[in-house]
XYZ file of C-alpha atoms in Angstrom:
710
model
C 18.623 6.158 0.736
C 17.498 6.517 4.344
C 16.875 3.846 6.964
C 15.195 4.242 10.332
C 15.214 1.050 12.398
C 13.639 0.331 15.769
C 14.432 -3.005 17.411
C 11.461 -4.903 18.778
C 10.953 -8.516 19.832
C 7.147 -8.528 19.590
C 6.185 -10.078 16.227
C 2.599 -8.773 16.267
C 1.485 -6.685 13.320
C 1.423 -2.914 13.597
C -1.871 -1.057 13.386
C -2.123 0.711 10.061
C -5.096 2.959 10.584
C -7.383 4.256 13.267
C -8.597 1.136 15.004
C -7.801 -1.229 12.136
C -5.075 -3.397 10.640
C -4.094 -3.946 7.060
C -4.627 -7.523 5.943
C -3.598 -8.700 2.528
C -5.663 -11.727 1.675
C -4.425 -15.022 0.264
C -5.357 -16.842 -2.912
C -8.841 -17.682 -1.658
C -9.685 -14.092 -0.765
C -13.283 -13.148 -0.315
C -14.544 -9.608 -0.076
C -18.075 -9.055 1.115
C -19.809 -6.023 -0.380
C -23.255 -4.705 0.317
C -24.777 -3.843 -3.270
C -26.677 -0.568 -3.430
C -30.341 -1.060 -4.393
C -29.817 -4.938 -4.528
C -32.723 -5.944 -2.178
C -36.359 -5.143 -1.774
C -39.516 -6.862 -2.807
C -39.845 -8.986 0.307
C -36.784 -11.165 -0.008
C -34.329 -12.714 -2.394
C -31.028 -14.491 -2.598
C -28.079 -12.997 -0.757
C -24.895 -11.984 -2.529
C -21.214 -12.299 -1.711
C -18.670 -10.435 -3.766
C -15.751 -12.695 -4.683
C -12.398 -11.483 -5.978
C -11.118 -13.607 -8.884
C -8.188 -16.026 -8.614
C -4.748 -14.452 -8.623
C -1.818 -14.703 -10.998
C 1.686 -14.122 -9.554
C 3.255 -10.771 -10.433
C 6.947 -10.095 -10.959
C 8.055 -7.218 -8.749
C 11.499 -5.658 -9.020
C 13.290 -4.242 -5.992
C 16.199 -2.009 -6.968
C 18.267 -1.463 -3.832
C 21.820 -1.443 -2.502
C 22.004 -5.106 -1.573
C 20.157 -8.191 -0.395
C 20.497 -11.292 1.696
C 18.974 -13.517 -0.968
C 19.102 -16.552 1.341
C 17.077 -14.885 4.093
C 14.239 -17.300 5.053
C 11.658 -14.553 4.601
C 12.351 -14.017 0.894
C 14.486 -16.803 -0.556
C 11.545 -18.823 -1.928
C 10.053 -15.749 -3.603
C 13.214 -14.739 -5.509
C 13.075 -15.695 -9.196
C 16.019 -13.608 -10.375
C 18.768 -11.332 -9.087
C 21.646 -9.278 -10.476
C 24.347 -6.987 -9.145
C 24.932 -3.939 -11.329
C 28.225 -2.033 -11.240
C 29.189 1.247 -12.864
C 31.619 0.986 -15.761
C 33.705 4.030 -16.663
C 33.569 6.228 -18.593
C 29.792 5.581 -18.779
C 27.245 2.830 -18.326
C 27.003 -0.167 -16.028
C 27.201 -3.926 -16.213
C 25.078 -6.494 -14.375
C 26.354 -9.799 -12.980
C 24.376 -12.781 -11.705
C 27.327 -14.248 -9.809
C 26.176 -15.332 -6.359
C 29.137 -13.788 -4.591
C 28.274 -10.433 -6.111
C 24.636 -10.739 -5.035
C 24.626 -12.266 -1.601
C 25.365 -9.508 0.857
C 24.280 -10.788 4.260
C 25.447 -7.601 5.896
C 23.062 -5.435 3.894
C 19.685 -5.134 5.574
C 18.000 -2.271 3.708
C 17.157 -4.104 0.484
C 16.316 -7.250 2.447
C 13.828 -5.324 4.581
C 12.215 -3.794 1.517
C 11.870 -7.194 -0.167
C 10.425 -8.686 3.042
C 7.704 -6.061 3.265
C 6.569 -7.009 -0.215
C 6.899 -10.799 -0.221
C 8.102 -11.988 3.184
C 6.786 -15.315 4.413
C 5.525 -13.868 7.716
C 5.710 -10.087 7.315
C 4.996 -9.725 3.593
C 2.017 -7.629 2.556
C 1.116 -9.810 -0.416
C 1.298 -13.495 -1.328
C 1.368 -12.737 -5.030
C 4.870 -11.368 -5.644
C 7.777 -13.032 -7.420
C 10.874 -11.003 -6.621
C 13.433 -9.698 -9.091
C 16.270 -8.220 -7.019
C 18.538 -5.652 -8.644
C 21.571 -4.585 -6.590
C 22.578 -0.977 -7.286
C 23.843 1.890 -5.194
C 21.929 5.150 -5.104
C 25.133 7.005 -5.941
C 25.099 6.089 -9.620
C 22.094 6.460 -11.886
C 23.779 4.165 -14.403
C 23.581 1.243 -11.953
C 19.953 1.958 -11.067
C 19.014 2.244 -14.737
C 20.841 -0.986 -15.611
C 19.093 -2.884 -12.795
C 15.755 -1.424 -13.889
C 16.227 -2.429 -17.517
C 17.259 -5.942 -16.509
C 14.137 -6.282 -14.350
C 11.864 -4.961 -17.089
C 13.409 -7.340 -19.597
C 12.760 -10.119 -17.050
C 9.033 -9.356 -16.926
C 8.708 -6.959 -13.988
C 5.367 -5.171 -13.839
C 6.319 -3.106 -10.797
C 9.667 -1.510 -9.932
C 10.160 -0.532 -6.285
C 12.661 2.267 -5.648
C 13.314 2.730 -1.936
C 16.081 5.035 -3.119
C 16.240 8.829 -3.187
C 16.140 10.942 -5.221
C 14.923 9.579 -8.550
C 12.875 12.589 -9.627
C 15.596 13.880 -11.945
C 15.490 12.290 -15.366
C 19.096 12.113 -16.474
C 20.001 10.255 -19.689
C 20.387 6.927 -17.834
C 17.027 7.117 -16.060
C 15.307 8.419 -19.176
C 16.237 5.179 -20.917
C 14.928 3.148 -17.965
C 11.703 5.133 -17.657
C 11.037 4.926 -21.391
C 11.496 1.177 -21.131
C 8.972 1.052 -18.276
C 6.445 3.029 -20.312
C 6.884 0.765 -23.324
C 6.637 -2.457 -21.310
C 3.736 -1.379 -19.111
C 5.411 -1.325 -15.704
C 4.588 0.868 -12.716
C 7.237 2.826 -10.797
C 6.860 3.188 -7.022
C 9.350 5.681 -5.540
C 10.238 6.774 -2.031
C 9.514 10.464 -1.499
C 12.542 10.852 0.755
C 13.174 11.609 4.419
C 14.182 15.279 4.496
C 10.874 16.581 5.849
C 10.767 18.965 2.875
C 8.432 20.009 0.085
C 9.066 18.249 -3.220
C 7.697 21.302 -5.014
C 10.753 23.286 -3.923
C 13.265 20.657 -5.011
C 16.032 22.046 -7.237
C 16.393 19.858 -10.335
C 19.613 19.597 -12.326
C 17.873 17.599 -15.045
C 14.298 17.592 -16.368
C 11.812 16.564 -13.696
C 9.966 13.274 -13.664
C 6.814 15.362 -13.286
C 7.368 17.212 -16.549
C 6.442 14.095 -18.530
C 2.850 12.836 -18.505
C 4.099 9.436 -19.670
C 6.300 9.080 -16.600
C 3.946 10.534 -14.008
C 1.081 8.387 -15.305
C 2.865 5.197 -14.239
C 4.448 6.517 -11.027
C 3.518 6.859 -7.367
C 5.555 8.813 -4.825
C 5.431 7.177 -1.410
C 5.219 9.282 1.726
C 5.206 7.949 5.282
C 2.411 8.522 7.782
C 1.153 7.312 11.142
C -2.175 6.664 12.837
C -3.091 8.334 16.101
C -6.318 9.047 17.991
C -8.596 8.068 15.148
C -6.871 10.093 12.454
C -3.680 10.203 10.425
C -0.574 12.320 10.468
C 2.532 12.691 8.312
C 5.779 11.425 9.776
C 8.030 14.387 10.584
C 10.830 13.032 8.407
C 8.661 12.386 5.325
C 8.893 14.657 2.315
C 5.540 15.942 1.072
C 4.128 17.270 -2.220
C 3.901 20.966 -1.500
C 1.983 23.266 -3.825
C 2.657 21.459 -7.120
C -0.662 19.872 -8.132
C 1.032 17.350 -10.430
C 3.108 16.020 -7.541
C 0.004 16.038 -5.333
C -1.842 13.933 -7.896
C 0.782 11.143 -7.708
C 1.612 11.264 -3.995
C 0.329 8.534 -1.675
C 0.994 7.977 2.020
C 1.457 4.542 3.609
C 1.719 3.990 7.343
C 5.006 3.224 9.046
C 6.889 1.737 10.851
C 6.555 -1.758 9.366
C 7.496 -5.161 10.772
C 10.602 -6.880 9.389
C 12.569 -9.960 10.437
C 16.262 -9.808 11.294
C 18.747 -12.463 10.227
C 18.571 -13.980 13.716
C 14.787 -14.300 13.522
C 13.907 -11.421 15.837
C 11.384 -8.774 14.879
C 12.253 -5.160 14.221
C 10.420 -2.068 13.023
C 11.543 -0.549 9.743
C 10.649 3.118 9.254
C 11.054 5.861 6.659
C 9.688 6.328 3.174
C 11.882 3.361 2.238
C 9.407 1.301 4.295
C 6.223 2.921 3.007
C 7.240 2.389 -0.625
C 7.113 -1.454 -0.562
C 3.782 -1.319 1.285
C 2.366 0.495 -1.739
C 4.166 -1.860 -4.123
C 2.572 -4.817 -2.343
C -0.883 -3.268 -2.655
C -0.281 -2.741 -6.356
C 0.921 -6.337 -6.677
C -2.355 -7.641 -5.272
C -4.328 -5.559 -7.746
C -2.343 -6.819 -10.724
C -2.419 -10.405 -9.476
C -6.193 -10.336 -9.376
C -6.720 -8.268 -12.514
C -3.721 -8.720 -14.869
C -5.412 -6.653 -17.579
C -4.842 -3.430 -15.641
C -2.354 -1.040 -17.190
C 0.100 0.773 -14.896
C -1.928 3.933 -15.410
C -5.067 2.119 -14.260
C -3.562 0.187 -11.356
C -1.763 3.180 -9.877
C -4.889 5.243 -10.507
C -6.950 2.825 -8.431
C -4.639 3.154 -5.426
C -4.715 6.929 -5.733
C -8.471 7.145 -6.334
C -9.363 4.906 -3.390
C -6.984 6.526 -0.893
C -8.527 7.741 2.354
C -9.105 11.493 2.274
C -11.877 11.585 4.852
C -9.762 11.999 7.978
C -9.412 15.173 10.003
C -6.480 17.265 8.861
C -6.307 15.957 5.313
C -4.579 18.452 3.031
C -3.224 17.583 -0.435
C -0.308 19.914 0.284
C 1.006 17.293 2.723
C -0.884 14.090 1.915
C -1.313 14.289 -1.854
C -4.117 11.877 -2.709
C -4.373 10.600 0.856
C -3.521 7.494 2.854
C -3.383 4.081 1.184
C -6.585 2.085 1.783
C -5.663 -1.403 0.649
C -9.057 -2.937 1.363
C -10.990 -0.232 -0.434
C -8.686 -0.585 -3.442
C -9.983 -4.134 -3.851
C -13.588 -2.988 -3.922
C -15.363 -1.825 -7.077
C -14.787 1.747 -8.188
C -17.566 3.685 -9.890
C -20.733 2.128 -11.276
C -20.724 -1.669 -11.397
C -22.083 -2.986 -14.677
C -23.323 -6.217 -16.215
C -22.085 -6.466 -19.820
C -24.601 -7.575 -22.391
C -22.128 -7.603 -25.269
C -18.877 -9.426 -25.890
C -16.495 -6.706 -24.717
C -15.912 -5.091 -21.345
C -16.827 -1.437 -21.685
C -19.417 -2.171 -24.365
C -23.174 -2.394 -23.969
C -24.140 -3.010 -20.360
C -26.609 -2.330 -17.580
C -25.692 -1.175 -14.124
C -26.196 -3.677 -11.326
C -28.295 -1.114 -9.466
C -30.715 -0.825 -12.399
C -31.079 -4.589 -12.768
C -34.032 -5.867 -10.775
C -36.909 -8.286 -11.150
C -39.412 -8.862 -8.374
C -41.009 -12.099 -9.486
C -44.807 -12.210 -9.708
C -46.559 -13.442 -6.577
C -47.356 -16.731 -8.342
C -43.647 -17.653 -8.190
C -43.589 -17.341 -4.398
C -40.122 -17.762 -2.923
C -38.637 -19.428 -6.009
C -35.777 -16.912 -6.166
C -34.736 -17.061 -2.528
C -32.374 -20.029 -2.702
C -31.043 -19.510 -6.210
C -27.348 -19.316 -6.988
C -26.413 -17.472 -10.179
C -22.666 -16.920 -10.116
C -21.980 -14.017 -12.454
C -19.392 -11.300 -12.941
C -19.963 -7.589 -12.673
C -17.388 -5.022 -13.761
C -16.326 -1.742 -12.224
C -15.221 1.383 -14.077
C -11.696 -0.072 -14.424
C -13.007 -3.255 -16.027
C -12.269 -5.344 -12.940
C -14.531 -8.370 -12.656
C -16.164 -9.392 -9.397
C -18.102 -12.609 -8.943
C -21.391 -12.280 -7.109
C -24.756 -13.978 -6.905
C -26.891 -12.304 -9.554
C -29.932 -13.962 -7.984
C -29.669 -11.298 -5.287
C -31.262 -8.974 -7.872
C -34.343 -11.183 -8.010
C -37.009 -10.399 -5.452
C -40.096 -11.968 -3.961
C -43.437 -10.189 -4.035
C -45.007 -9.509 -0.640
C -48.335 -11.157 -1.407
C -49.912 -10.827 2.015
C -49.129 -7.149 2.485
C -50.451 -6.264 -0.961
C -53.563 -8.423 -0.542
C -54.519 -6.983 2.845
C -54.180 -3.414 1.606
C -56.402 -4.246 -1.350
C -58.999 -6.030 0.778
C -59.228 -3.083 3.138
C -59.853 -0.836 0.166
C -62.683 -3.060 -1.056
C -64.335 -3.106 2.350
C -64.089 0.648 2.771
C -65.461 1.358 -0.688
C -69.002 1.698 -1.982
C -70.951 0.127 -4.850
C -73.933 1.576 -6.708
C -76.181 -0.527 -8.968
C -78.883 0.308 -11.485
C -81.275 -2.026 -13.297
C -83.583 -1.252 -16.162
C -85.072 -3.154 -19.042
C -82.154 -4.639 -20.957
C -79.590 -2.696 -18.932
C -77.609 -3.334 -15.782
C -74.849 -1.064 -14.458
C -72.590 -1.295 -11.451
C -70.079 1.294 -10.244
C -67.659 0.857 -7.338
C -65.585 3.472 -5.553
C -62.797 3.355 -3.003
C -62.914 5.166 0.329
C -61.516 8.340 -1.269
C -64.244 8.300 -3.901
C -61.966 7.111 -6.694
C -63.338 4.731 -9.297
C -62.352 1.082 -8.850
C -64.804 -0.607 -11.207
C -67.444 0.356 -13.744
C -69.573 -2.316 -15.422
C -72.403 -2.147 -17.943
C -74.420 -5.051 -19.362
C -76.718 -4.570 -22.372
C -79.300 -7.224 -23.293
C -81.195 -6.170 -26.432
C -83.668 -9.061 -26.158
C -82.529 -11.182 -29.102
C -80.570 -13.633 -26.943
C -77.354 -11.671 -27.275
C -75.557 -9.587 -24.691
C -72.874 -6.913 -24.752
C -70.831 -6.042 -21.668
C -68.297 -3.315 -20.993
C -66.092 -3.080 -17.934
C -63.286 -0.925 -16.646
C -61.732 -2.147 -13.416
C -58.648 -2.125 -11.299
C -56.739 -5.360 -11.706
C -56.948 -6.085 -7.989
C -60.716 -5.534 -8.033
C -61.464 -8.198 -10.632
C -63.803 -10.675 -8.945
C -64.245 -14.398 -9.352
C -67.439 -14.628 -11.405
C -68.336 -18.059 -10.056
C -68.814 -16.796 -6.494
C -72.377 -15.526 -5.891
C -71.268 -13.362 -2.934
C -68.282 -11.118 -2.356
C -65.243 -13.108 -1.180
C -62.173 -10.961 -0.628
C -59.698 -13.807 -1.081
C -61.052 -14.490 -4.573
C -60.475 -11.011 -6.019
C -57.519 -9.912 -8.121
C -55.806 -13.296 -8.211
C -55.583 -13.780 -11.963
C -52.761 -13.250 -14.433
C -53.766 -9.596 -14.946
C -54.318 -8.797 -11.278
C -51.088 -6.811 -10.978
C -52.128 -4.293 -13.652
C -53.703 -1.080 -12.535
C -56.464 -0.809 -15.140
C -58.268 -3.436 -17.200
C -60.664 -2.546 -20.025
C -62.882 -5.411 -21.145
C -65.390 -5.871 -23.960
C -67.556 -8.993 -23.930
C -70.161 -10.477 -26.265
C -72.483 -13.418 -25.524
C -74.578 -15.433 -27.959
C -77.414 -17.648 -26.738
C -77.009 -20.762 -28.894
C -80.126 -22.462 -27.539
C -82.046 -22.656 -24.306
C -79.217 -24.593 -22.644
C -75.991 -23.321 -24.245
C -74.319 -19.940 -24.511
C -71.076 -18.818 -26.143
C -69.107 -15.952 -24.576
C -66.154 -14.094 -26.071
C -64.331 -11.172 -24.544
C -61.136 -9.211 -24.896
C -59.295 -7.408 -22.121
C -56.682 -4.718 -22.507
C -54.389 -4.161 -19.500
C -52.724 -0.745 -19.392
C -51.590 2.041 -17.051
C -49.430 -0.311 -15.000
C -49.143 0.034 -11.270
C -45.990 0.507 -9.205
C -43.232 -1.938 -10.069
C -44.309 -2.378 -13.680
C -42.608 -0.635 -16.558
C -44.655 2.123 -18.154
C -44.093 0.381 -21.489
C -45.760 -2.829 -20.291
C -49.194 -3.837 -21.525
C -51.254 -6.954 -22.109
C -54.088 -8.399 -24.176
C -56.195 -11.315 -22.971
C -58.685 -13.060 -25.266
C -61.195 -15.496 -23.791
C -63.790 -17.811 -25.274
C -66.171 -19.762 -23.046
C -68.951 -22.256 -23.720
C -71.575 -22.501 -20.972
C -74.199 -25.212 -20.401
C -77.255 -25.128 -18.176
C -78.659 -28.681 -18.281
C -81.287 -27.685 -15.739
C -82.364 -24.680 -13.746
C -80.041 -25.504 -10.845
C -76.792 -26.221 -12.686
C -74.415 -24.103 -14.757
C -71.151 -25.456 -16.175
C -68.694 -23.690 -18.455
C -65.383 -24.472 -20.073
C -63.178 -21.994 -21.871
C -59.866 -21.087 -23.401
C -57.863 -17.941 -22.591
C -54.880 -16.545 -24.484
C -52.765 -13.784 -22.928
C -49.924 -11.839 -24.500
C -47.912 -9.302 -22.507
C -45.349 -6.824 -23.738
C -42.451 -6.128 -21.387
C -44.006 -8.049 -18.509
C -45.037 -11.447 -17.167
C -48.186 -11.755 -15.037
C -48.171 -7.989 -14.809
C -44.638 -7.695 -13.454
C -41.623 -6.431 -15.390
C -37.893 -6.563 -14.914
C -35.440 -3.728 -15.369
C -31.896 -3.400 -16.665
C -30.359 -6.741 -17.590
C -33.540 -8.455 -16.344
C -35.828 -6.594 -18.754
C -38.486 -8.741 -20.405
C -39.479 -8.745 -24.052
C -42.834 -10.453 -24.119
C -44.715 -13.347 -22.600
C -47.397 -15.611 -23.993
C -49.722 -17.845 -22.003
C -52.710 -20.033 -22.660
C -55.091 -21.490 -20.139
C -58.115 -23.728 -19.894
C -60.831 -22.438 -17.601
C -63.642 -24.249 -15.794
C -66.575 -22.898 -13.846
C -69.406 -24.542 -11.936
C -72.392 -23.288 -9.981
C -75.020 -25.574 -8.460
C -78.172 -24.521 -6.653
C -78.485 -26.570 -3.459
C -81.897 -25.161 -2.616
C -83.129 -22.936 0.169
C -80.934 -20.149 -1.187
C -77.757 -22.205 -0.828
C -75.411 -22.619 -3.760
C -72.137 -24.422 -4.360
C -69.587 -22.938 -6.714
C -66.174 -23.706 -8.111
C -63.701 -22.424 -10.661
C -60.302 -23.474 -11.962
C -57.728 -22.298 -14.460
C -54.773 -24.376 -15.624
C -52.294 -22.887 -18.030
C -48.853 -22.689 -19.557
C -46.640 -19.690 -20.176
C -43.369 -18.798 -21.857
C -41.476 -15.570 -21.233
C -38.790 -14.099 -23.499
C -36.125 -11.944 -21.903
C -34.038 -9.186 -23.459
C -30.445 -9.776 -22.348
C -29.058 -11.776 -19.409
C -32.422 -13.327 -18.600
C -32.913 -15.347 -21.769
C -36.305 -16.841 -21.031
C -38.622 -18.404 -18.490
C -39.987 -21.535 -20.111
C -42.097 -24.610 -19.426
C -44.191 -22.598 -17.003
C -47.238 -24.450 -15.690
C -49.781 -22.504 -13.649
C -52.903 -23.255 -11.660
C -55.600 -21.332 -9.839
C -58.796 -22.689 -8.300
C -61.572 -21.969 -5.827
C -64.497 -23.883 -4.324
C -67.135 -22.933 -1.817
C -70.714 -22.574 -0.733
C -72.831 -19.460 -0.301
C -76.219 -18.461 1.071
C -78.068 -15.360 -0.032
C -81.069 -13.864 1.697
C -82.923 -10.649 1.100
C -80.630 -8.617 3.344
C -77.963 -11.067 4.405
C -75.358 -13.266 2.752
C -72.879 -15.874 3.891
C -69.965 -17.487 2.122
C -67.299 -20.089 2.806
C -64.527 -20.638 0.260
C -61.299 -22.575 -0.075
C -59.007 -21.301 -2.812
C -55.534 -21.342 -4.239
C -54.419 -18.058 -5.830
C -52.481 -18.225 -9.065
C -49.396 -20.410 -8.561
C -46.496 -21.483 -10.735
C -46.365 -25.252 -10.410
C -43.277 -25.608 -12.582
C -40.915 -23.234 -14.378
C -37.327 -22.963 -15.516
C -35.392 -19.781 -16.170
C -32.409 -19.585 -18.517
C -29.642 -17.014 -18.170
C -26.688 -15.965 -20.313
C -24.303 -14.867 -17.585
C -21.009 -12.954 -17.767
C -18.588 -14.900 -15.585
C -15.206 -13.264 -16.224
C -12.951 -11.667 -18.791
C -9.827 -12.186 -20.839
C -6.904 -9.784 -20.907
C -8.084 -8.361 -24.241
C -11.449 -7.427 -22.744
C -13.441 -10.355 -24.115
C -16.306 -11.210 -21.779
C -16.512 -14.867 -20.777
C -20.071 -16.190 -20.648
C -21.899 -19.204 -19.307
C -25.445 -20.451 -19.820
C -27.404 -21.430 -16.720
C -30.841 -22.930 -16.213
C -32.538 -22.902 -12.813
C -35.876 -23.947 -11.391
C -38.350 -21.240 -10.417
C -40.832 -23.405 -8.535
C -41.974 -22.130 -5.128
C -41.599 -24.213 -1.986
C -45.222 -23.904 -0.854
C -48.799 -23.869 -2.089
C -50.928 -21.092 -0.673
C -54.439 -22.063 0.377
C -56.947 -19.476 1.559
C -59.922 -20.351 3.725
C -62.401 -17.492 3.976
C -65.583 -17.052 5.965
C -67.645 -14.022 4.877
C -70.835 -12.476 6.246
C -72.733 -9.383 5.130
C -75.830 -7.756 6.619
C -77.825 -4.840 5.229
C -80.391 -2.633 6.961
C -82.834 -0.220 5.405
C -84.126 2.462 7.742
C -86.505 5.357 7.575
C -85.997 8.350 5.317
C -83.766 6.390 2.955
C -81.134 5.600 5.538
C -79.092 2.485 4.784
C -76.336 0.656 6.600
C -74.281 -2.439 5.882
C -72.021 -4.646 7.965
C -69.298 -6.793 6.454
C -67.179 -9.367 8.285
C -64.417 -11.474 6.756
C -62.057 -13.978 8.340
C -59.268 -15.281 6.109
C -56.733 -17.917 7.068
C -53.821 -18.465 4.678
C -51.622 -21.560 4.629
C -48.185 -21.236 2.961
C -48.663 -17.502 2.480
C -47.140 -16.267 -0.767
C -46.518 -19.910 -1.755
C -43.802 -20.071 0.897
C -43.732 -23.376 2.750
C -44.515 -23.002 6.434
C -45.781 -19.405 6.298
C -49.111 -18.843 8.029
C -51.387 -15.839 8.398
C -54.809 -14.996 9.783
C -56.680 -11.770 9.235
C -60.021 -10.498 10.508
C -61.622 -7.578 8.704
C -64.847 -5.742 9.258
C -66.666 -2.725 7.914
C -69.755 -0.761 8.859
C -71.110 1.539 6.186
C -73.869 4.136 6.493
C -75.694 5.914 3.722
C -78.293 8.685 3.921
């Protein structure tokens, strides 16, 4: 045993790293963590990582004596014994107060304070088991250890030296620790020497994988000028890689409280050892399922090795980083089965940017769930942070610019009409063919980008009316349509659309079929009215958008009633309108169970004028919007000690806060010059209220194009 004590009257905490202080959090600890890949898509709920509630941990301190009535530790002590050697072999332990209470012995009292002191303790989670034993007799140390283990200790702190030799007494104690699942935290010693060169009279602790797997050797370090150093008195691992793998440095000196209430600094590896024991206590208090191999492994794995001068020869696994040890290690996962370590998806792979029709429905959601790190530790966080909001305005403007910059070619012949549109790079955006054989029937074929699908009720091009439907997010739509003229005033239309080759953000496995039937009436030459029914089934997507990981979708089914009106006002003026009201249900794969009771709406109304070389349009519209929806989740919320995942069902509203309305004014002018020269001017002004169905969002855009052809 070695004690280095510096008197000091300042009770402030000592810095424990370059520019930082260690802070062990209380029972309401919160740890904020930024999740990699958790954002994107124009917004979403924020997430705070919450460490679970703690369970007190019994920690044994085997030392040469204690003041068990010291105000710093007396309320934390749940058991104490004094162990004395008995000749010719063995030791006996006594709980008599007079044998225990040694007010003149400060070493063990300091060690206990560092772990569980009221003001200077490094954890609030320790219940102390104090075993009095001298470091002269292994029999006493072993007896105190066995008593503590039998009393439920999960950690045994040895600020004694040396304990690396496994004599028959300590072998019994160490075997007991292995069998009962307790961790052993040992002072490395204060000789300033390499432990690799230590001369052992008995087998070494490091010769047994069972013993080393539950042990940590505590060295002492200091912080200076933004880096760390090893205290000159501290022993160090040396060249032995096994010792290096179990060696951890904690910073000293450490604050302690004297019997008279003054503050002192306690130094040496005797002081660094309880700092590590306290860190281990906090881990076990928060995650009682951890084995000693796992809990000690976490402290070693998360140690700081990034500082200048790090060398495992002197620092082993590095310097204790208590805060990092509380953070997730490895890939964080969301279990989909009933056992931790079973089927799961990583948090990073779990993402669902809701379709634009949902607006900001996900932004204020709270979905308290548990994710698990590679050690099976559960962390509560807001799973809604993995839901995103589509950036409607950005996507729409990019699409509108593409339409304006593109070109359209038409061809008419007897019984045949074709139209082909290209973007500014010459790529195909839409190809349409209409065959009328003359018997009152019609066949139409179309291949189009989803965002280029126009509102058929509008007689002129209106940018704000394109690509707003349920299939607008798909890259390519292939449609086959058939029309039957029932009589001179009625026509029946039927068509089927296949949506494939999904665009960015949609799973490559996603696809959709949409089947539509429409009955149209023309009571007179100036009026056309139609009503229809549309059925849409999507695989792996909803409204053309898919989730990934634990938010993957199975299929969605929707049905809608459609209305369309066009009325000739005379003098080349026409009024038009369209509406679609529908319902939808979405089946999820794992954590997202379903999105049900979805009610949707989309409508447009306007007037248009068409001349020989000019056109004008004014339209008010609402793009596709979810008027009501509820999402159900089957969330992991914690775990039991045996690895059983605790689950909770949650249902939340997915209704947006706003209702987007677009007001568009459009004007187009064409000129035909000599030698086949053509030019066209297009001007569009679009004002959007509650952009993206977000209450209070406003936007105005002005777009123009001038196209020449020769």
